[in-house]
Amino acid sequence: MNEFEMIKEIFAPLSEGAPGAFGLTDDAALVTVPTGCELVVTKDALVAGVHFLPDDPPDLIARKALRVNLSDLAAKGAAPIGYVLALALPTECDRNWLETFASGFDADQREFNISLYGGDTVSTPGPLTLSITAFGSVVAGQMVHRSDAQPGDLLFVTGTIGDAGLGLKRQKEKSKQARSQEASFLIDRYLLPRPRTQLAPELFNLATAACDVSDGLTADAGHIAAASGVGIEIDAVRVPLSQAARAAQADLVELITCGDDYEVLFTANPSLAGAIARWSEQISLQITKVGRVVAGSGVRVLDSSGNMIQVPHAGYAHSVG
Amino acid sequence: MNEFEMIKEIFAPLSEGAPGAFGLTDDAALVTVPTGCELVVTKDALVAGVHFLPDDPPDLIARKALRVNLSDLAAKGAAPIGYVLALALPTECDRNWLETFASGFDADQREFNISLYGGDTVSTPGPLTLSITAFGSVVAGQMVHRSDAQPGDLLFVTGTIGDAGLGLKRQKEKSKQARSQEASFLIDRYLLPRPRTQLAPELFNLATAACDVSDGLTADAGHIAAASGVGIEIDAVRVPLSQAARAAQADLVELITCGDDYEVLFTANPSLAGAIARWSEQISLQITKVGRVVAGSGVRVLDSSGNMIQVPHAGYAHSVG
């Protein structure tokens, strides 16, 4: 299958919901933003062996690559529109692999009501590499930034923390025999992030600042703190853990630094705590108060006596050079 | 240098011209389209060893990656706005390499009046891989498509054809000693495409269909033919060649199939030939009539007697699977 056959047979069907994609038969696409809205753009790249395991199921690789981008949009309060995909393919990715890969996009396009707008497929002698640019829209002026947290705000996070990191460890253990229910839950959380798209429509009305948790709870809290020029305190005992994470008896420091959670972390004025609880109930999404914004800088994790817990690696940073 | 230092020190300065990039300190960017305009999006990926030579100068790698995208925008009649960059870096790309790489973007941002809006940097055990998504704007309804060529239209191309392909051959020869002026010209054409941005403002008024020449003159003519449901005839003797290409006495079939030209190929109503000549003069860009659109399908290259020349490989297609 050459490049043109691949585009026509594998990827063009994914563009059918987007008139501006022109069936992937043009050099470029037209992306339309609803009147009164602004375009929000995010880009995440994933490399086999770095961000996913090379033998992860191809449909889940596709869905994860898409979802980590949708998670960024959700954390900005943006409604997803669509995406463009760059794919550097090693020769071992044959037609069967590609069809399964595309089926993952197809499933998520239906779930999130988005389409493929275009992209580029190239061959590589290296590992499978994906780069997705995702587009979303917000009402003009209503993108939620990292930089507007205020001392006195409370800190909230959606879902549970640390599951994906534990899931990656379980997945690497490779033993495919009779996995416990807990292990299956954790591995699923690693393979298939849940972008909190349902949170987005109200996020601007509730939050002062937000980002998604990809580098780890403390590292991403650090991003908000740095961008806002404030300090953040996290109460260790409040960090929401799944039953499976509790059963695993993992070290809390590991859970709040392992990353890949793809939850939304946000700050909010205390007067909105009730509204946040009601929105949480309305969208059936757990939202937990985990700390507060203070004057100063940096992130401190406190135990139940208010003493600081040492967090040696505040998240995952790809080091180069 | 870790990921965050790299973003702050190397890439954030490239975002200074774009308020919507928020200094690369947020999860996403806001891209603003002028009132009455639409957003045009294109994406091209490049892999070391496939699309450029690993020891090509890093600033020229950056500029080429950006320019192949700007070339797509130019062929759609779009004015460039900015871009997002995904970069998969092997460990040998150190700070010095990155600074030179970024200086290439800086130079081209000034030349084309655009900014970096965001992106993602990841590490890879494989070859250097870049993916750029570029944004442009067109007056609403004025994007030039591949699909609207009409029988009776003439076929035009900017610049000269085949130089980059010959330049790649010269570059691979590696002998750095005393290159002829011709070889230097050809290598420069391979390393540094000239996106025909200056053509864009009038393209909608002049052309019925257009695309950029990246796969090769005949292959890209084939894309217009297929998208428009027409045939295209190219007169071999009219294909514009540089002095250096003539001096190289290369086979014409090689020149029209080697690709990487990044010229604009477009079809136009014959009544506009005069207007095209005037626009060519006004923007100091050679535009040559190379053929015509006919009823039927496919691309035929004709010699001066009107006989068909066999073109075995109609351009470059990355084959997988």
XYZ file of C-alpha atoms in Angstrom:
642
model
C 0.000 0.000 0.000
C 1.594 3.293 -1.022
C 1.053 6.658 0.660
C -1.842 7.669 -1.579
C -3.691 4.354 -1.201
C -3.204 4.565 2.553
C -4.672 8.069 2.692
C -7.612 7.114 0.488
C -8.451 3.764 2.044
C -7.432 4.117 5.679
C -7.615 7.795 6.606
C -10.056 9.534 4.221
C -13.065 7.729 5.800
C -12.108 9.380 9.105
C -12.573 12.819 7.518
C -16.148 12.275 6.356
C -17.684 14.332 9.157
C -15.585 17.401 8.280
C -16.569 19.204 5.070
C -13.447 21.386 5.467
C -11.215 18.317 5.161
C -12.179 17.865 1.477
C -11.849 14.096 1.812
C -8.090 14.535 2.395
C -7.675 15.249 -1.339
C -6.256 18.762 -0.947
C -3.029 20.310 0.400
C -4.799 21.899 3.343
C -8.035 21.946 5.314
C -10.455 24.671 6.345
C -11.287 24.727 10.049
C -14.409 26.681 10.925
C -14.922 28.213 14.353
C -18.463 28.980 15.546
C -19.383 32.682 15.478
C -18.295 34.449 18.652
C -15.765 31.741 19.466
C -11.981 31.511 19.319
C -9.815 28.646 18.100
C -7.832 26.739 20.736
C -4.905 24.688 19.425
C -2.814 22.048 21.185
C -0.190 19.569 20.022
C 1.189 16.424 21.617
C 3.641 13.943 20.163
C 4.053 10.290 21.196
C 6.937 7.931 20.449
C 6.796 4.130 20.721
C 8.900 2.960 23.633
C 8.756 6.416 25.265
C 5.047 7.261 25.592
C 3.520 3.869 24.902
C 4.777 0.326 24.574
C 5.425 -0.782 20.984
C 3.138 -3.799 21.411
C 0.245 -1.844 22.902
C -2.884 -2.521 20.813
C -2.783 -0.177 17.768
C -6.346 1.067 18.261
C -5.485 2.067 21.815
C -2.291 3.818 20.676
C -4.448 5.914 18.332
C -7.033 6.648 20.995
C -4.412 7.575 23.578
C -2.650 9.949 21.164
C -5.961 11.644 20.432
C -7.145 11.711 24.028
C -4.040 13.330 25.497
C -4.749 16.233 23.141
C -8.460 16.313 23.994
C -7.419 16.430 27.641
C -5.503 19.660 26.987
C -8.558 21.152 25.299
C -10.799 20.117 28.212
C -8.456 21.804 30.685
C -8.809 25.046 28.720
C -12.613 24.866 28.719
C -12.638 24.216 24.963
C -15.087 22.072 22.994
C -13.220 19.769 20.591
C -13.635 20.308 16.828
C -11.137 17.965 15.196
C -7.496 17.146 14.627
C -4.693 16.678 12.125
C -2.320 13.725 12.365
C 1.328 13.228 11.426
C 2.364 9.608 11.404
C 5.936 8.345 11.008
C 5.531 4.643 10.278
C 8.110 1.880 10.597
C 7.866 -0.788 7.903
C 6.374 -3.357 10.269
C 3.118 -1.383 10.434
C 1.260 -3.245 7.704
C -2.253 -2.779 6.368
C -3.790 -4.847 9.136
C -2.033 -2.778 11.793
C -3.157 0.439 10.086
C -6.771 -0.671 9.878
C -6.851 -1.455 13.582
C -5.077 1.819 14.325
C -7.660 3.762 12.294
C -10.510 1.922 14.019
C -9.330 3.471 17.279
C -9.664 6.958 15.823
C -13.040 6.032 14.406
C -14.321 4.940 17.813
C -13.124 8.095 19.526
C -14.358 10.388 16.769
C -17.849 9.056 17.474
C -17.409 9.358 21.225
C -16.163 12.950 21.118
C -18.012 14.095 17.978
C -14.887 15.170 16.092
C -13.271 14.467 12.715
C -9.888 14.111 11.083
C -9.019 17.239 9.068
C -5.765 16.149 7.444
C -2.185 15.225 8.094
C 0.865 13.556 6.712
C 2.110 9.979 6.661
C 5.809 9.308 6.219
C 8.044 6.300 6.629
C 10.690 6.100 9.330
C 13.572 3.744 10.086
C 12.908 4.547 13.760
C 10.052 3.868 16.171
C 6.412 4.655 15.402
C 5.926 8.368 16.085
C 2.609 10.209 16.168
C 1.974 13.892 16.371
C -1.539 15.248 16.717
C -2.645 18.867 16.543
C -6.135 19.182 18.008
C -8.532 22.093 17.539
C -11.236 23.267 19.872
C -13.361 26.332 20.377
C -14.159 28.532 23.347
C -16.479 31.499 23.619
C -14.242 34.504 22.881
C -12.307 35.483 25.998
C -13.238 32.343 27.938
C -10.168 30.130 27.552
C -9.038 29.073 31.029
C -5.350 29.825 31.547
C -2.722 28.464 33.894
C -1.801 31.936 34.994
C -4.779 33.317 36.895
C -4.730 31.398 40.196
C -5.126 33.704 43.224
C -3.966 33.231 46.814
C -7.032 32.102 48.748
C -8.329 29.936 45.882
C -8.992 26.266 46.513
C -7.352 23.518 44.403
C -9.522 20.818 42.814
C -8.809 17.769 40.705
C -11.099 15.482 38.707
C -11.133 11.681 38.945
C -8.360 9.778 40.715
C -4.583 10.146 40.688
C -1.813 7.616 40.064
C -3.805 4.880 38.342
C -2.093 5.195 34.962
C 1.374 5.079 36.489
C 0.492 1.894 38.363
C -1.123 0.544 35.190
C 2.076 1.088 33.210
C 3.996 -0.948 35.797
C 1.437 -3.761 35.592
C 1.511 -3.677 31.795
C 5.293 -3.954 31.764
C 5.145 -7.056 33.969
C 3.909 -8.785 30.823
C 2.319 -11.746 32.623
C -0.880 -12.050 30.646
C -2.307 -14.783 32.875
C -5.260 -14.126 35.119
C -4.863 -10.489 35.931
C -6.717 -9.281 38.988
C -9.641 -6.944 38.497
C -7.502 -4.195 40.049
C -4.648 -4.760 37.599
C -7.051 -4.688 34.654
C -8.560 -1.429 35.883
C -5.139 0.179 36.277
C -3.875 -1.002 32.884
C -7.013 0.337 31.263
C -6.382 3.695 32.934
C -2.869 3.685 31.452
C -3.931 2.647 27.960
C -7.034 4.791 27.659
C -7.041 8.235 29.258
C -10.430 9.841 29.926
C -10.271 13.440 28.728
C -12.694 15.369 30.929
C -14.516 16.973 28.029
C -17.742 17.097 30.030
C -16.127 19.509 32.479
C -15.263 22.075 29.790
C -18.569 23.924 29.268
C -18.603 25.273 32.852
C -14.863 25.478 33.491
C -14.541 29.180 32.709
C -17.388 29.974 35.121
C -15.880 27.897 37.928
C -12.091 28.015 37.664
C -9.509 30.759 37.931
C -6.730 28.584 36.426
C -6.448 25.040 35.088
C -4.210 22.534 33.365
C -4.382 18.842 32.741
C -2.413 16.375 34.840
C 0.048 14.779 32.442
C 3.425 15.262 34.123
C 2.173 14.325 37.606
C -0.080 16.029 40.168
C 2.724 17.947 41.879
C 4.534 18.881 38.658
C 1.347 20.190 37.055
C 0.389 22.057 40.222
C 3.860 23.538 39.880
C 3.031 24.724 36.364
C -0.029 26.600 37.638
C 1.991 27.994 40.561
C 4.800 29.218 38.300
C 2.493 30.689 35.648
C 0.341 32.422 38.288
C 3.171 33.574 40.546
C 1.679 31.814 43.592
C 2.355 28.866 45.863
C 0.205 25.734 46.030
C -0.346 23.429 49.012
C -1.634 19.905 48.461
C -3.081 17.895 51.362
C -1.748 14.374 50.913
C -4.723 12.831 52.645
C -7.164 14.467 50.234
C -5.535 13.181 47.016
C -8.286 11.061 45.412
C -7.212 7.441 44.938
C -9.078 4.641 43.233
C -9.906 1.431 45.086
C -7.313 -0.306 42.920
C -4.610 2.207 43.837
C -5.479 1.825 47.513
C -5.338 -1.961 47.174
C -1.915 -1.673 45.521
C -0.622 0.092 48.653
C 1.635 2.208 46.462
C 3.644 5.021 47.942
C 1.687 8.287 47.732
C 4.727 10.165 46.449
C 4.881 7.747 43.532
C 1.193 8.281 42.763
C 1.396 12.070 42.711
C 4.520 12.144 40.542
C 3.990 9.329 38.038
C 1.938 11.356 35.554
C -0.240 10.234 32.646
C -3.404 10.840 34.694
C -5.084 13.173 32.188
C -7.337 14.591 34.859
C -8.048 18.321 35.128
C -6.432 20.270 37.958
C -7.957 23.669 38.647
C -8.098 26.493 41.130
C -11.324 28.229 42.133
C -12.614 30.890 44.442
C -13.905 29.255 47.684
C -17.318 30.859 47.101
C -17.781 28.491 44.134
C -17.245 25.253 46.065
C -20.998 24.604 46.125
C -21.397 25.258 42.415
C -18.470 22.918 41.715
C -20.098 20.172 43.789
C -23.357 20.590 41.858
C -21.575 20.545 38.472
C -19.647 17.448 39.571
C -22.947 15.717 40.309
C -24.588 16.908 37.101
C -21.816 15.537 34.873
C -21.223 12.446 37.050
C -17.541 13.269 37.453
C -15.749 13.075 40.775
C -14.170 16.439 41.649
C -12.111 16.600 44.838
C -10.731 19.528 46.789
C -7.045 18.669 47.245
C -5.465 21.876 48.479
C -5.221 25.614 48.225
C -3.394 28.504 46.620
C -1.158 30.573 48.893
C 1.111 33.558 48.491
C 4.671 32.580 47.588
C 5.915 30.061 45.068
C 6.296 26.346 44.433
C 4.294 23.315 45.565
C 4.245 21.825 49.025
C 2.624 18.510 49.892
C 1.427 18.405 53.512
C 0.625 15.433 55.753
C -2.399 15.417 58.066
C -0.401 17.271 60.752
C 0.535 20.014 58.298
C 4.142 18.855 57.963
C 5.786 18.949 54.561
C 6.295 15.641 52.738
C 9.449 15.457 50.636
C 8.643 14.945 46.951
C 11.991 14.230 45.320
C 10.985 14.241 41.665
C 8.257 16.762 41.000
C 7.031 15.009 37.872
C 8.425 13.686 34.660
C 10.608 15.832 32.445
C 12.093 14.408 29.263
C 15.745 15.302 29.554
C 17.855 16.038 26.496
C 21.303 17.321 25.658
C 18.745 20.800 29.654
C 15.375 19.297 30.545
C 12.128 19.701 28.600
C 10.984 22.759 30.547
C 14.314 24.571 30.268
C 14.371 23.816 26.548
C 10.891 25.277 26.059
C 11.697 28.355 28.105
C 15.158 29.074 26.725
C 15.060 27.806 23.162
C 11.457 27.920 21.981
C 9.567 30.531 24.034
C 11.502 33.412 22.386
C 10.083 32.224 19.045
C 6.548 32.808 20.345
C 7.011 36.452 21.280
C 5.174 37.791 18.243
C 2.044 35.761 19.036
C 0.020 36.975 22.033
C -2.133 33.816 21.716
C 0.893 31.615 22.394
C 1.093 32.850 26.014
C 4.871 32.484 25.972
C 4.453 28.687 25.638
C 3.476 28.557 29.332
C 0.000 27.109 28.800
C -1.484 23.801 27.578
C -2.833 25.358 24.409
C -2.742 28.445 22.210
C -5.365 30.779 20.809
C -5.161 31.349 17.068
C -7.041 34.384 15.836
C -8.303 34.665 12.275
C -8.962 38.123 10.781
C -12.648 39.043 10.524
C -14.190 37.741 7.313
C -11.456 35.153 6.872
C -11.252 31.396 7.305
C -8.502 29.308 8.881
C -6.425 27.142 6.534
C -4.492 24.308 8.181
C -1.750 22.099 6.774
C 0.621 19.572 8.290
C 3.863 18.067 7.044
C 6.232 15.721 8.832
C 9.940 15.241 8.090
C 12.232 12.421 9.204
C 16.039 12.539 9.198
C 17.399 10.219 6.528
C 14.087 10.257 4.650
C 13.291 13.932 4.016
C 16.639 15.496 4.815
C 20.151 14.273 5.494
C 20.970 13.886 9.195
C 24.022 16.134 8.839
C 22.212 18.921 6.992
C 22.744 22.195 8.891
C 20.187 22.305 11.764
C 19.000 25.828 10.921
C 18.251 24.706 7.376
C 16.406 21.611 8.626
C 14.156 23.928 10.647
C 13.619 26.318 7.762
C 12.868 23.512 5.309
C 10.325 21.944 7.669
C 8.599 25.289 8.048
C 8.796 26.211 4.383
C 7.272 23.008 3.022
C 4.216 23.894 5.106
C 4.219 27.536 3.992
C 4.358 26.228 0.428
C 1.080 24.363 0.990
C -0.519 27.537 2.349
C 0.744 29.569 -0.633
C -0.777 27.051 -3.047
C -4.153 27.548 -1.347
C -3.949 31.339 -1.615
C -3.579 31.628 2.168
C -1.561 34.223 4.093
C 0.560 32.525 6.790
C -0.258 33.195 10.472
C 1.957 30.816 12.443
C 2.709 27.221 13.317
C 2.980 24.610 16.039
C 5.930 22.221 16.178
C 6.339 18.660 17.407
C 9.946 17.618 17.756
C 11.151 14.090 18.499
C 14.791 14.534 19.460
C 17.562 11.949 19.518
C 20.038 12.381 22.373
C 22.789 13.710 20.096
C 20.848 16.933 19.556
C 22.503 18.993 22.276
C 21.977 22.574 23.316
C 24.245 23.906 20.611
C 22.354 21.976 17.938
C 19.027 23.217 19.339
C 20.139 26.847 19.376
C 21.189 26.665 15.736
C 17.962 24.836 14.885
C 15.891 27.557 16.583
C 17.870 30.299 14.799
C 16.548 28.869 11.521
C 12.963 29.305 12.704
C 13.797 32.784 13.932
C 15.144 33.821 10.526
C 12.108 32.494 8.691
C 9.640 33.924 11.168
C 11.019 37.352 10.320
C 10.993 36.655 6.599
C 7.399 35.420 6.544
C 6.043 37.489 9.449
C 4.822 34.512 11.474
C 5.269 33.133 15.003
C 5.494 29.875 16.881
C 2.219 29.139 18.725
C 3.187 26.023 20.655
C 4.164 22.412 20.327
C 5.681 19.447 22.046
C 9.241 18.225 22.437
C 9.856 14.557 23.180
C 12.864 12.291 23.149
C 13.244 9.459 20.655
C 15.640 6.527 20.265
C 15.085 6.938 16.503
C 15.959 9.618 13.965
C 15.148 13.302 14.421
C 11.495 13.741 13.445
C 9.683 17.042 13.000
C 6.019 17.665 12.490
C 4.719 21.142 11.802
C 1.117 22.261 11.628
C 0.911 25.638 9.909
C -2.010 28.063 9.987
C -3.006 30.595 7.403
C -6.008 32.679 6.526
C -7.989 33.266 3.355
C -10.911 35.561 2.728
C -13.972 33.394 3.405
C -14.741 31.248 0.366
C -11.463 32.027 -1.401
C -9.305 28.986 -0.649
C -8.011 27.614 -3.951
C -8.753 23.902 -4.256
C -7.237 21.113 -6.294
C -10.626 20.111 -7.576
C -11.848 22.953 -9.790
C -9.691 22.663 -12.922
C -11.777 22.849 -16.128
C -11.057 21.433 -19.582
C -9.767 24.334 -21.653
C -7.812 25.833 -18.716
C -4.109 26.440 -19.138
C -1.519 24.966 -16.742
C 1.065 27.236 -15.116
C 3.956 26.675 -12.748
C 6.103 29.093 -10.759
C 9.911 29.104 -10.724
C 11.921 26.221 -12.159
C 11.531 22.450 -11.899
C 14.005 19.741 -10.891
C 16.627 21.844 -9.132
C 16.046 20.388 -5.658
C 16.253 16.824 -6.930
C 19.560 17.554 -8.619
C 20.703 19.397 -5.483
C 20.015 16.364 -3.333
C 22.218 14.259 -5.622
C 25.025 16.827 -5.402
C 24.661 17.029 -1.617
C 24.912 13.249 -1.310
C 28.163 13.260 -3.276
C 29.664 14.730 -0.115
C 32.764 16.162 -1.778
C 32.938 19.514 -0.054
C 35.831 20.772 -2.155
C 35.379 23.517 -4.699
C 31.793 23.096 -5.729
C 30.812 24.708 -8.981
C 28.466 27.652 -8.863
C 25.809 25.418 -10.450
C 26.166 22.748 -7.762
C 25.905 25.350 -5.002
C 22.753 26.772 -6.574
C 21.165 23.327 -6.837
C 22.096 22.311 -3.278
C 20.660 25.577 -1.989
C 17.418 24.811 -3.840
C 17.296 21.406 -2.122
C 18.102 22.730 1.349
C 15.956 25.850 1.291
C 12.640 25.747 -0.573
C 11.106 29.090 -1.589
C 7.437 28.997 -0.645
C 5.668 31.238 -3.130
C 3.885 33.289 -0.498
C 3.944 36.363 -2.709
C 1.687 34.576 -5.215
C -1.057 33.918 -2.669
C -2.933 37.256 -2.507
C -4.025 37.015 -6.170
C -4.205 33.252 -6.564
C -7.966 32.992 -6.037
C -8.554 35.656 -8.688
C -6.301 33.936 -11.223
C -6.456 30.184 -10.689
C -9.199 27.589 -10.969
C -7.150 24.926 -9.119
C -3.708 24.736 -7.508
C -1.351 22.626 -5.457
C 2.302 22.842 -4.583
C 4.893 20.711 -6.357
C 6.292 18.436 -3.672
C 5.918 14.948 -5.150
C 7.107 15.942 -8.624
C 5.591 17.997 -11.444
C 3.790 15.091 -13.090
C 2.626 13.531 -9.824
C 1.221 16.803 -8.558
C -0.405 17.543 -11.897
C -1.933 14.100 -11.416
C -3.367 15.200 -8.064
C -5.128 18.153 -9.697
C -6.308 15.936 -12.549
C -7.706 13.302 -10.183
C -9.358 15.802 -7.813
C -10.887 17.754 -10.716
C -11.893 14.764 -12.854
C -9.923 16.022 -15.851
C -6.815 15.171 -17.855
C -3.672 17.308 -17.968
C -1.165 17.638 -20.811
C 2.324 18.958 -20.105
C 4.555 20.191 -22.946
C 8.030 18.883 -22.160
C 9.710 21.725 -23.993
C 7.913 24.334 -21.892
C 8.964 22.947 -18.470
C 10.992 25.809 -16.922
C 14.559 24.770 -16.131
C 17.236 26.753 -14.357
C 20.582 27.442 -16.023
C 22.137 25.016 -13.560
C 19.680 22.256 -14.465
C 20.338 22.841 -18.155
C 24.071 22.723 -17.539
C 23.644 19.433 -15.667
C 22.094 17.934 -18.819
C 19.836 15.821 -16.628
C 17.095 13.696 -18.137
C 13.846 15.680 -18.308
C 11.858 12.751 -16.953
C 14.057 12.801 -13.862
C 13.520 16.540 -13.405
C 9.727 16.352 -13.598
C 9.472 13.403 -11.223
C 12.104 14.092 -8.580
C 9.926 16.309 -6.387
C 10.845 18.716 -3.599
C 10.402 21.726 -5.901
C 7.896 23.569 -3.699
C 6.698 25.629 -6.605
C 2.997 26.327 -7.190
C 1.247 24.515 -10.030
C -2.082 25.996 -11.053
C -4.710 25.957 -13.747
C -6.361 29.098 -15.094
C -8.828 30.233 -17.690
C -6.965 31.283 -20.883
C -8.593 34.727 -20.670
C -6.448 35.394 -17.583
C -3.059 34.721 -19.232
C -2.392 38.449 -19.514
C -3.306 39.118 -15.901
C -1.051 36.257 -14.835
C 1.854 37.720 -16.807
C 1.305 41.104 -15.154
C 1.103 39.569 -11.650
C 4.273 37.574 -12.388
C 6.065 40.795 -13.221
C 4.658 42.669 -10.245
C 5.848 40.077 -7.721
C 9.088 39.313 -9.614
C 8.263 35.620 -9.808
C 8.674 33.590 -12.988
C 5.381 31.958 -13.984
C 5.441 29.669 -17.011
C 2.651 28.147 -19.058
C 3.523 24.439 -19.200
C 0.397 22.787 -20.542
C -3.359 22.559 -20.527
C -6.356 20.869 -18.997
C -8.281 18.471 -21.235
C -11.308 16.240 -20.897
C -10.388 12.777 -19.670
C -8.078 11.712 -16.891
C -4.428 11.362 -15.980
C -1.327 13.255 -17.033
C 0.420 13.058 -20.390
C 3.797 14.604 -21.125
C 4.171 15.535 -24.796
C 7.285 16.183 -26.860
C 7.491 19.026 -29.388
C 5.828 16.838 -32.027
C 2.907 16.086 -29.734
C 4.025 12.508 -29.053
C 3.682 11.118 -25.563
C 6.840 10.726 -23.472
C 6.850 7.740 -21.141
C 7.088 8.809 -17.493
C 7.660 5.583 -15.560
C 7.392 6.855 -12.014
C 4.871 9.631 -11.693
C 6.443 11.087 -8.573
C 7.515 9.950 -5.175
C 5.205 7.918 -2.970
C 6.357 6.658 0.405
C 5.463 2.978 0.304
C 4.492 1.090 3.441
C 3.114 -2.289 4.432
